[in-house]
Amino acid sequence: MPAWHLRDYHDDDLDQAIQIWDQCRPADEDPVFPVSEVMAAAKAGQTAVVAVVGDELVGMAVAQAQGKRGWILLMALAARWRERGIGSALLAELERRLRALGVRHISALLPAGAAGSKALANTGYRSRDDLTYFEKLEPLGAANADVLAALGGRMLPEGLWDAMAGMEREKQVVERRVVLPLTEPALADRYGVVPPKSVILFGPPGTGKTSFAKAVASRLGWPFVELFPSRLAADTSEGLATALRDAFADLAELDSVVLFIDEVEEIAAARSGKAVDPGHGVTNELLKLIPVFREHDSRLLVCATNSVRSLDAAFLRPGRFDYVIPIGPPDPTARAAIWARYLRGSGDSVDLGRLVGASELFTPADIEFAARKGAQAAFEREVAHREGRPAGTEDYMAAISDTRPTLTPRAVKEFGEDIDTYSRL
Ligand SMILES: Nc1ncnc2c1ncn2[C@@H]1O[C@H](COP(=O)(O)OP(=O)(O)OP(=O)(O)O)[C@@H](O)[C@H]1O
Ligand SMILES: [Mg+2]
């Protein structure tokens, strides 16, 4: 075989460098130093060396110096050029350059058995088996983080989906229609399923619409941005339309986002048809913004409303929203699950069946409130009397009769009618 020699890395080596790098790293694992970082260091000069045979690149080593410390970011050798001393020669050349930069302590972090381990061992590097490599990946790039902060958005913790108790019917619909096509895009595409871009959640107050929107963002691992029409600083309807347009423009800079508009009826109420209708311009603005929002992948608009019947008909037309999903009052099974969730402290001593029966017309929010009230009463009793008595069924029954349910038979009936008229799944 012809002889190899070393030289500086040039930018036109990039393609070949990536090829040999791919050859020598485990396919299923991300490298500690990603290609972008390695190539940026190589471009910065000084500490990137390649081994070549004629025009062929057969080895490469890249390091980074920082004060007295040098890190070897990359050791790559073409498969058929191993065991020829090329690795050791690349290392010796890197060391010479690092030393000239004042480096006194050189480290390398390689996957077990990677190309280059042997060369390191042969040139006096000691392997440390007593260390564990930790890493934490920030889910957002810096630019995204700025935009997100400016919009008042944030990453939500994992696990919000599992924290939604009961509500199995709603959970299934949201999971199948909304979450899965977005988490399984390749499979969805194979079956001709178009992932949703915008959905409406409607239902009485406190049934969990906001919680569902957050739970979806949590499952997707996308940032969550919430727009409150009432808080978009604006005195006039033109001002509101402009604020809305600006917010959507800022959002476009994010790689992915769940945008949540609560109380959407405030900006998309039926237009009266009168030329002076103050809501008219804002509704129109939102109607224009939605199609543009829908053009991009990795974005989901979730609008919530307590009053789907007051929304403008044009707003609800297919094409703007993929699904119009009812989030209803919890049935007895769901109420039992929600009670159980909020009774953590008292567990088995409570007769769940009685609480469920007594809390008809309660929303999840009402149950949360009553559970807290019951626990608080028991706690106060304990502070006063120190009897060691846990919160029991009677404490919660008292709290239930003290809590005014959000729902009324009429609201439940109207919600049923709304499901028939508006829901689209
Ligand atoms: N499935 C659930 N399990 C446990 N808690 C729930 C569930 N759904 C809602 N909650 C709780 O009920 C409260 C109200 O929920 P949320 O704010 O999501 O309702 P909403 O439908 O958005 O209400 P609104 O129409 O008033 O905005 C929250 O504190 C939430 O934690
Ligand atoms: Mg809400």
mmCIF file with all atom_site columns, C-alpha atoms in Angstrom, residues 95-261:
data_model
loop_
_atom_site.group_PDB
_atom_site.id
_atom_site.type_symbol
_atom_site.label_atom_id
_atom_site.label_alt_id
_atom_site.label_comp_id
_atom_site.label_asym_id
_atom_site.label_entity_id
_atom_site.label_seq_id
_atom_site.pdbx_PDB_ins_code
_atom_site.Cartn_x
_atom_site.Cartn_y
_atom_site.Cartn_z
_atom_site.occupancy
_atom_site.B_iso_or_equiv
_atom_site.pdbx_formal_charge
_atom_site.auth_seq_id
_atom_site.auth_comp_id
_atom_site.auth_asym_id
_atom_site.auth_atom_id
_atom_site.pdbx_PDB_model_num
ATOM 1   C CA . GLU A 1 95  ? -0.101  17.062 21.048 1.00 0.00 ? 95  GLU A CA 1
ATOM 2   C CA . ARG A 1 96  ? 2.681   19.062 19.478 1.00 0.00 ? 96  ARG A CA 1
ATOM 3   C CA . ARG A 1 97  ? 0.183   21.706 18.421 1.00 0.00 ? 97  ARG A CA 1
ATOM 4   C CA . LEU A 1 98  ? -1.620  21.733 21.760 1.00 0.00 ? 98  LEU A CA 1
ATOM 5   C CA . ARG A 1 99  ? 1.649   22.075 23.634 1.00 0.00 ? 99  ARG A CA 1
ATOM 6   C CA . ALA A 1 100 ? 2.514   25.073 21.490 1.00 0.00 ? 100 ALA A CA 1
ATOM 7   C CA . LEU A 1 101 ? -0.773  26.629 22.643 1.00 0.00 ? 101 LEU A CA 1
ATOM 8   C CA . GLY A 1 102 ? 0.196   26.168 26.290 1.00 0.00 ? 102 GLY A CA 1
ATOM 9   C CA . VAL A 1 103 ? -1.858  23.031 26.954 1.00 0.00 ? 103 VAL A CA 1
ATOM 10  C CA . ARG A 1 104 ? -0.521  20.792 29.751 1.00 0.00 ? 104 ARG A CA 1
ATOM 11  C CA . HIS A 1 105 ? -3.418  18.422 30.337 1.00 0.00 ? 105 HIS A CA 1
ATOM 12  C CA . ILE A 1 106 ? -4.998  16.505 27.466 1.00 0.00 ? 106 ILE A CA 1
ATOM 13  C CA . SER A 1 107 ? -8.189  14.448 27.784 1.00 0.00 ? 107 SER A CA 1
ATOM 14  C CA . ALA A 1 108 ? -10.258 12.364 25.444 1.00 0.00 ? 108 ALA A CA 1
ATOM 15  C CA . LEU A 1 109 ? -13.721 10.898 25.855 1.00 0.00 ? 109 LEU A CA 1
ATOM 16  C CA . LEU A 1 110 ? -14.361 7.988  23.494 1.00 0.00 ? 110 LEU A CA 1
ATOM 17  C CA . PRO A 1 111 ? -17.058 5.357  23.182 1.00 0.00 ? 111 PRO A CA 1
ATOM 18  C CA . ALA A 1 112 ? -15.759 2.029  24.480 1.00 0.00 ? 112 ALA A CA 1
ATOM 19  C CA . GLY A 1 113 ? -13.645 0.296  21.829 1.00 0.00 ? 113 GLY A CA 1
ATOM 20  C CA . ALA A 1 114 ? -13.729 3.251  19.422 1.00 0.00 ? 114 ALA A CA 1
ATOM 21  C CA . ALA A 1 115 ? -11.032 3.820  16.811 1.00 0.00 ? 115 ALA A CA 1
ATOM 22  C CA . GLY A 1 116 ? -8.311  5.725  18.538 1.00 0.00 ? 116 GLY A CA 1
ATOM 23  C CA . SER A 1 117 ? -8.508  3.961  21.934 1.00 0.00 ? 117 SER A CA 1
ATOM 24  C CA . LYS A 1 118 ? -5.542  1.838  20.990 1.00 0.00 ? 118 LYS A CA 1
ATOM 25  C CA . ALA A 1 119 ? -3.519  4.783  19.781 1.00 0.00 ? 119 ALA A CA 1
ATOM 26  C CA . LEU A 1 120 ? -4.249  6.636  23.014 1.00 0.00 ? 120 LEU A CA 1
ATOM 27  C CA . ALA A 1 121 ? -3.170  3.649  25.108 1.00 0.00 ? 121 ALA A CA 1
ATOM 28  C CA . ASN A 1 122 ? -0.001  3.278  23.020 1.00 0.00 ? 122 ASN A CA 1
ATOM 29  C CA . THR A 1 123 ? 1.035   6.898  23.452 1.00 0.00 ? 123 THR A CA 1
ATOM 30  C CA . GLY A 1 124 ? 0.873   7.123  27.208 1.00 0.00 ? 124 GLY A CA 1
ATOM 31  C CA . TYR A 1 125 ? -2.777  8.010  27.938 1.00 0.00 ? 125 TYR A CA 1
ATOM 32  C CA . ARG A 1 126 ? -4.203  6.392  31.036 1.00 0.00 ? 126 ARG A CA 1
ATOM 33  C CA . SER A 1 127 ? -7.773  5.211  30.836 1.00 0.00 ? 127 SER A CA 1
ATOM 34  C CA . ARG A 1 128 ? -9.932  6.132  33.847 1.00 0.00 ? 128 ARG A CA 1
ATOM 35  C CA . ASP A 1 129 ? -12.604 3.577  34.687 1.00 0.00 ? 129 ASP A CA 1
ATOM 36  C CA . ASP A 1 130 ? -13.653 5.357  37.851 1.00 0.00 ? 130 ASP A CA 1
ATOM 37  C CA . LEU A 1 131 ? -15.520 8.155  36.074 1.00 0.00 ? 131 LEU A CA 1
ATOM 38  C CA . THR A 1 132 ? -19.086 8.380  34.874 1.00 0.00 ? 132 THR A CA 1
ATOM 39  C CA . TYR A 1 133 ? -20.001 10.651 32.036 1.00 0.00 ? 133 TYR A CA 1
ATOM 40  C CA . PHE A 1 134 ? -23.047 12.830 32.764 1.00 0.00 ? 134 PHE A CA 1
ATOM 41  C CA . GLU A 1 135 ? -24.824 15.022 30.288 1.00 0.00 ? 135 GLU A CA 1
ATOM 42  C CA . LYS A 1 136 ? -27.900 17.191 30.145 1.00 0.00 ? 136 LYS A CA 1
ATOM 43  C CA . LEU A 1 137 ? -29.377 18.399 26.916 1.00 0.00 ? 137 LEU A CA 1
ATOM 44  C CA . GLU A 1 138 ? -31.154 21.713 26.913 1.00 0.00 ? 138 GLU A CA 1
ATOM 45  C CA . PRO A 1 139 ? -34.252 21.129 24.796 1.00 0.00 ? 139 PRO A CA 1
ATOM 46  C CA . LEU A 1 140 ? -34.107 24.545 23.161 1.00 0.00 ? 140 LEU A CA 1
ATOM 47  C CA . GLY A 1 141 ? -31.475 26.443 21.251 1.00 0.00 ? 141 GLY A CA 1
ATOM 48  C CA . ALA A 1 142 ? -30.521 29.840 22.636 1.00 0.00 ? 142 ALA A CA 1
ATOM 49  C CA . ALA A 1 143 ? -32.362 31.769 19.937 1.00 0.00 ? 143 ALA A CA 1
ATOM 50  C CA . ASN A 1 144 ? -35.522 29.773 20.596 1.00 0.00 ? 144 ASN A CA 1
ATOM 51  C CA . ALA A 1 145 ? -35.180 30.330 24.320 1.00 0.00 ? 145 ALA A CA 1
ATOM 52  C CA . ASP A 1 146 ? -35.159 34.115 23.785 1.00 0.00 ? 146 ASP A CA 1
ATOM 53  C CA . VAL A 1 147 ? -38.250 34.066 21.576 1.00 0.00 ? 147 VAL A CA 1
ATOM 54  C CA . LEU A 1 148 ? -40.001 31.791 24.003 1.00 0.00 ? 148 LEU A CA 1
ATOM 55  C CA . ALA A 1 149 ? -39.195 34.018 26.969 1.00 0.00 ? 149 ALA A CA 1
ATOM 56  C CA . ALA A 1 150 ? -40.410 37.083 25.071 1.00 0.00 ? 150 ALA A CA 1
ATOM 57  C CA . LEU A 1 151 ? -43.719 35.331 24.414 1.00 0.00 ? 151 LEU A CA 1
ATOM 58  C CA . GLY A 1 152 ? -44.057 34.253 28.024 1.00 0.00 ? 152 GLY A CA 1
ATOM 59  C CA . GLY A 1 153 ? -43.829 30.604 26.951 1.00 0.00 ? 153 GLY A CA 1
ATOM 60  C CA . ARG A 1 154 ? -42.004 27.734 28.604 1.00 0.00 ? 154 ARG A CA 1
ATOM 61  C CA . MET A 1 155 ? -41.127 24.066 28.497 1.00 0.00 ? 155 MET A CA 1
ATOM 62  C CA . LEU A 1 156 ? -43.505 22.069 30.670 1.00 0.00 ? 156 LEU A CA 1
ATOM 63  C CA . PRO A 1 157 ? -42.409 19.187 32.873 1.00 0.00 ? 157 PRO A CA 1
ATOM 64  C CA . GLU A 1 158 ? -42.821 15.618 31.687 1.00 0.00 ? 158 GLU A CA 1
ATOM 65  C CA . GLY A 1 159 ? -45.657 13.565 33.083 1.00 0.00 ? 159 GLY A CA 1
ATOM 66  C CA . LEU A 1 160 ? -48.566 16.007 32.846 1.00 0.00 ? 160 LEU A CA 1
ATOM 67  C CA . TRP A 1 161 ? -50.443 13.568 30.628 1.00 0.00 ? 161 TRP A CA 1
ATOM 68  C CA . ASP A 1 162 ? -50.278 10.773 33.193 1.00 0.00 ? 162 ASP A CA 1
ATOM 69  C CA . ALA A 1 163 ? -51.337 13.206 35.898 1.00 0.00 ? 163 ALA A CA 1
ATOM 70  C CA . MET A 1 164 ? -54.712 13.681 34.166 1.00 0.00 ? 164 MET A CA 1
ATOM 71  C CA . ALA A 1 165 ? -56.945 11.357 36.178 1.00 0.00 ? 165 ALA A CA 1
ATOM 72  C CA . GLY A 1 166 ? -60.015 9.647  34.720 1.00 0.00 ? 166 GLY A CA 1
ATOM 73  C CA . MET A 1 167 ? -61.417 11.387 31.626 1.00 0.00 ? 167 MET A CA 1
ATOM 74  C CA . GLU A 1 168 ? -60.636 8.235  29.668 1.00 0.00 ? 168 GLU A CA 1
ATOM 75  C CA . ARG A 1 169 ? -62.951 9.089  26.799 1.00 0.00 ? 169 ARG A CA 1
ATOM 76  C CA . GLU A 1 170 ? -61.376 12.493 26.263 1.00 0.00 ? 170 GLU A CA 1
ATOM 77  C CA . LYS A 1 171 ? -57.874 11.160 26.778 1.00 0.00 ? 171 LYS A CA 1
ATOM 78  C CA . GLN A 1 172 ? -58.392 8.521  24.117 1.00 0.00 ? 172 GLN A CA 1
ATOM 79  C CA . VAL A 1 173 ? -59.717 10.985 21.574 1.00 0.00 ? 173 VAL A CA 1
ATOM 80  C CA . VAL A 1 174 ? -56.911 13.473 22.176 1.00 0.00 ? 174 VAL A CA 1
ATOM 81  C CA . GLU A 1 175 ? -54.266 10.772 22.187 1.00 0.00 ? 175 GLU A CA 1
ATOM 82  C CA . ARG A 1 176 ? -55.428 9.083  18.975 1.00 0.00 ? 176 ARG A CA 1
ATOM 83  C CA . ARG A 1 177 ? -56.320 12.128 16.931 1.00 0.00 ? 177 ARG A CA 1
ATOM 84  C CA . VAL A 1 178 ? -53.815 14.672 18.151 1.00 0.00 ? 178 VAL A CA 1
ATOM 85  C CA . VAL A 1 179 ? -50.832 13.144 19.943 1.00 0.00 ? 179 VAL A CA 1
ATOM 86  C CA . LEU A 1 180 ? -50.077 9.951  18.033 1.00 0.00 ? 180 LEU A CA 1
ATOM 87  C CA . PRO A 1 181 ? -49.936 11.399 14.492 1.00 0.00 ? 181 PRO A CA 1
ATOM 88  C CA . LEU A 1 182 ? -47.457 13.969 15.830 1.00 0.00 ? 182 LEU A CA 1
ATOM 89  C CA . THR A 1 183 ? -45.298 11.478 17.726 1.00 0.00 ? 183 THR A CA 1
ATOM 90  C CA . GLU A 1 184 ? -45.449 8.852  14.931 1.00 0.00 ? 184 GLU A CA 1
ATOM 91  C CA . PRO A 1 185 ? -45.137 11.048 11.843 1.00 0.00 ? 185 PRO A CA 1
ATOM 92  C CA . ALA A 1 186 ? -43.531 8.403  9.631  1.00 0.00 ? 186 ALA A CA 1
ATOM 93  C CA . LEU A 1 187 ? -46.198 5.822  10.374 1.00 0.00 ? 187 LEU A CA 1
ATOM 94  C CA . ALA A 1 188 ? -48.956 8.411  10.023 1.00 0.00 ? 188 ALA A CA 1
ATOM 95  C CA . ASP A 1 189 ? -47.565 9.383  6.641  1.00 0.00 ? 189 ASP A CA 1
ATOM 96  C CA . ARG A 1 190 ? -47.477 5.772  5.468  1.00 0.00 ? 190 ARG A CA 1
ATOM 97  C CA . TYR A 1 191 ? -51.191 5.486  6.247  1.00 0.00 ? 191 TYR A CA 1
ATOM 98  C CA . GLY A 1 192 ? -52.016 8.832  4.706  1.00 0.00 ? 192 GLY A CA 1
ATOM 99  C CA . VAL A 1 193 ? -52.902 10.339 8.083  1.00 0.00 ? 193 VAL A CA 1
ATOM 100 C CA . VAL A 1 194 ? -52.242 14.075 8.080  1.00 0.00 ? 194 VAL A CA 1
ATOM 101 C CA . PRO A 1 195 ? -51.063 15.223 11.524 1.00 0.00 ? 195 PRO A CA 1
ATOM 102 C CA . PRO A 1 196 ? -53.323 17.889 13.019 1.00 0.00 ? 196 PRO A CA 1
ATOM 103 C CA . LYS A 1 197 ? -52.225 21.512 13.065 1.00 0.00 ? 197 LYS A CA 1
ATOM 104 C CA . SER A 1 198 ? -55.091 23.086 14.944 1.00 0.00 ? 198 SER A CA 1
ATOM 105 C CA . VAL A 1 199 ? -57.862 21.836 17.211 1.00 0.00 ? 199 VAL A CA 1
ATOM 106 C CA . ILE A 1 200 ? -60.615 23.298 19.339 1.00 0.00 ? 200 ILE A CA 1
ATOM 107 C CA . LEU A 1 201 ? -61.427 22.008 22.820 1.00 0.00 ? 201 LEU A CA 1
ATOM 108 C CA . PHE A 1 202 ? -64.846 22.991 24.094 1.00 0.00 ? 202 PHE A CA 1
ATOM 109 C CA . GLY A 1 203 ? -66.733 22.270 27.265 1.00 0.00 ? 203 GLY A CA 1
ATOM 110 C CA . PRO A 1 204 ? -67.980 23.756 30.526 1.00 0.00 ? 204 PRO A CA 1
ATOM 111 C CA . PRO A 1 205 ? -65.548 25.616 32.802 1.00 0.00 ? 205 PRO A CA 1
ATOM 112 C CA . GLY A 1 206 ? -63.134 23.545 34.843 1.00 0.00 ? 206 GLY A CA 1
ATOM 113 C CA . THR A 1 207 ? -63.406 20.320 32.852 1.00 0.00 ? 207 THR A CA 1
ATOM 114 C CA . GLY A 1 208 ? -59.713 20.300 31.982 1.00 0.00 ? 208 GLY A CA 1
ATOM 115 C CA . LYS A 1 209 ? -59.283 22.056 28.634 1.00 0.00 ? 209 LYS A CA 1
ATOM 116 C CA . THR A 1 210 ? -56.227 23.996 29.713 1.00 0.00 ? 210 THR A CA 1
ATOM 117 C CA . SER A 1 211 ? -54.868 20.912 31.439 1.00 0.00 ? 211 SER A CA 1
ATOM 118 C CA . PHE A 1 212 ? -55.274 18.881 28.240 1.00 0.00 ? 212 PHE A CA 1
ATOM 119 C CA . ALA A 1 213 ? -53.452 21.482 26.155 1.00 0.00 ? 213 ALA A CA 1
ATOM 120 C CA . LYS A 1 214 ? -50.559 21.478 28.611 1.00 0.00 ? 214 LYS A CA 1
ATOM 121 C CA . ALA A 1 215 ? -50.552 17.686 28.813 1.00 0.00 ? 215 ALA A CA 1
ATOM 122 C CA . VAL A 1 216 ? -50.231 17.487 25.011 1.00 0.00 ? 216 VAL A CA 1
ATOM 123 C CA . ALA A 1 217 ? -47.273 19.921 25.029 1.00 0.00 ? 217 ALA A CA 1
ATOM 124 C CA . SER A 1 218 ? -45.703 17.897 27.811 1.00 0.00 ? 218 SER A CA 1
ATOM 125 C CA . ARG A 1 219 ? -46.057 14.667 25.840 1.00 0.00 ? 219 ARG A CA 1
ATOM 126 C CA . LEU A 1 220 ? -44.711 16.161 22.638 1.00 0.00 ? 220 LEU A CA 1
ATOM 127 C CA . GLY A 1 221 ? -41.840 17.864 24.466 1.00 0.00 ? 221 GLY A CA 1
ATOM 128 C CA . TRP A 1 222 ? -42.714 21.086 22.628 1.00 0.00 ? 222 TRP A CA 1
ATOM 129 C CA . PRO A 1 223 ? -42.665 24.505 24.251 1.00 0.00 ? 223 PRO A CA 1
ATOM 130 C CA . PHE A 1 224 ? -46.019 25.815 25.445 1.00 0.00 ? 224 PHE A CA 1
ATOM 131 C CA . VAL A 1 225 ? -47.152 29.361 24.694 1.00 0.00 ? 225 VAL A CA 1
ATOM 132 C CA . GLU A 1 226 ? -50.446 30.670 25.991 1.00 0.00 ? 226 GLU A CA 1
ATOM 133 C CA . LEU A 1 227 ? -52.177 33.687 24.507 1.00 0.00 ? 227 LEU A CA 1
ATOM 134 C CA . PHE A 1 228 ? -54.820 35.423 26.578 1.00 0.00 ? 228 PHE A CA 1
ATOM 135 C CA . PRO A 1 229 ? -56.955 37.616 24.359 1.00 0.00 ? 229 PRO A CA 1
ATOM 136 C CA . SER A 1 230 ? -57.857 39.719 27.365 1.00 0.00 ? 230 SER A CA 1
ATOM 137 C CA . ARG A 1 231 ? -54.178 40.342 28.116 1.00 0.00 ? 231 ARG A CA 1
ATOM 138 C CA . LEU A 1 232 ? -52.925 41.154 24.626 1.00 0.00 ? 232 LEU A CA 1
ATOM 139 C CA . ALA A 1 233 ? -52.272 44.788 25.365 1.00 0.00 ? 233 ALA A CA 1
ATOM 140 C CA . ALA A 1 234 ? -54.782 46.616 23.230 1.00 0.00 ? 234 ALA A CA 1
ATOM 141 C CA . ASP A 1 235 ? -57.442 49.218 23.771 1.00 0.00 ? 235 ASP A CA 1
ATOM 142 C CA . THR A 1 236 ? -58.966 49.049 20.332 1.00 0.00 ? 236 THR A CA 1
ATOM 143 C CA . SER A 1 237 ? -59.880 46.145 18.121 1.00 0.00 ? 237 SER A CA 1
ATOM 144 C CA . GLU A 1 238 ? -57.256 47.254 15.578 1.00 0.00 ? 238 GLU A CA 1
ATOM 145 C CA . GLY A 1 239 ? -54.721 47.197 18.410 1.00 0.00 ? 239 GLY A CA 1
ATOM 146 C CA . LEU A 1 240 ? -55.796 43.685 19.313 1.00 0.00 ? 240 LEU A CA 1
ATOM 147 C CA . ALA A 1 241 ? -55.534 42.522 15.703 1.00 0.00 ? 241 ALA A CA 1
ATOM 148 C CA . THR A 1 242 ? -52.008 43.936 15.502 1.00 0.00 ? 242 THR A CA 1
ATOM 149 C CA . ALA A 1 243 ? -50.971 42.360 18.795 1.00 0.00 ? 243 ALA A CA 1
ATOM 150 C CA . LEU A 1 244 ? -52.293 39.044 17.573 1.00 0.00 ? 244 LEU A CA 1
ATOM 151 C CA . ARG A 1 245 ? -50.412 39.332 14.279 1.00 0.00 ? 245 ARG A CA 1
ATOM 152 C CA . ASP A 1 246 ? -47.178 40.221 16.102 1.00 0.00 ? 246 ASP A CA 1
ATOM 153 C CA . ALA A 1 247 ? -47.515 37.274 18.459 1.00 0.00 ? 247 ALA A CA 1
ATOM 154 C CA . PHE A 1 248 ? -47.990 34.884 15.543 1.00 0.00 ? 248 PHE A CA 1
ATOM 155 C CA . ALA A 1 249 ? -44.998 36.384 13.728 1.00 0.00 ? 249 ALA A CA 1
ATOM 156 C CA . ASP A 1 250 ? -42.770 35.878 16.790 1.00 0.00 ? 250 ASP A CA 1
ATOM 157 C CA . LEU A 1 251 ? -43.955 32.298 17.099 1.00 0.00 ? 251 LEU A CA 1
ATOM 158 C CA . ALA A 1 252 ? -42.816 31.545 13.581 1.00 0.00 ? 252 ALA A CA 1
ATOM 159 C CA . GLU A 1 253 ? -39.236 31.667 14.843 1.00 0.00 ? 253 GLU A CA 1
ATOM 160 C CA . LEU A 1 254 ? -39.709 28.670 17.128 1.00 0.00 ? 254 LEU A CA 1
ATOM 161 C CA . ASP A 1 255 ? -38.774 25.216 15.821 1.00 0.00 ? 255 ASP A CA 1
ATOM 162 C CA . SER A 1 256 ? -41.817 23.699 17.480 1.00 0.00 ? 256 SER A CA 1
ATOM 163 C CA . VAL A 1 257 ? -44.633 24.996 19.636 1.00 0.00 ? 257 VAL A CA 1
ATOM 164 C CA . VAL A 1 258 ? -48.009 24.267 21.141 1.00 0.00 ? 258 VAL A CA 1
ATOM 165 C CA . LEU A 1 259 ? -49.883 27.562 20.985 1.00 0.00 ? 259 LEU A CA 1
ATOM 166 C CA . PHE A 1 260 ? -52.844 27.723 23.338 1.00 0.00 ? 260 PHE A CA 1
ATOM 167 C CA . ILE A 1 261 ? -55.519 30.392 22.983 1.00 0.00 ? 261 ILE A CA 1
#
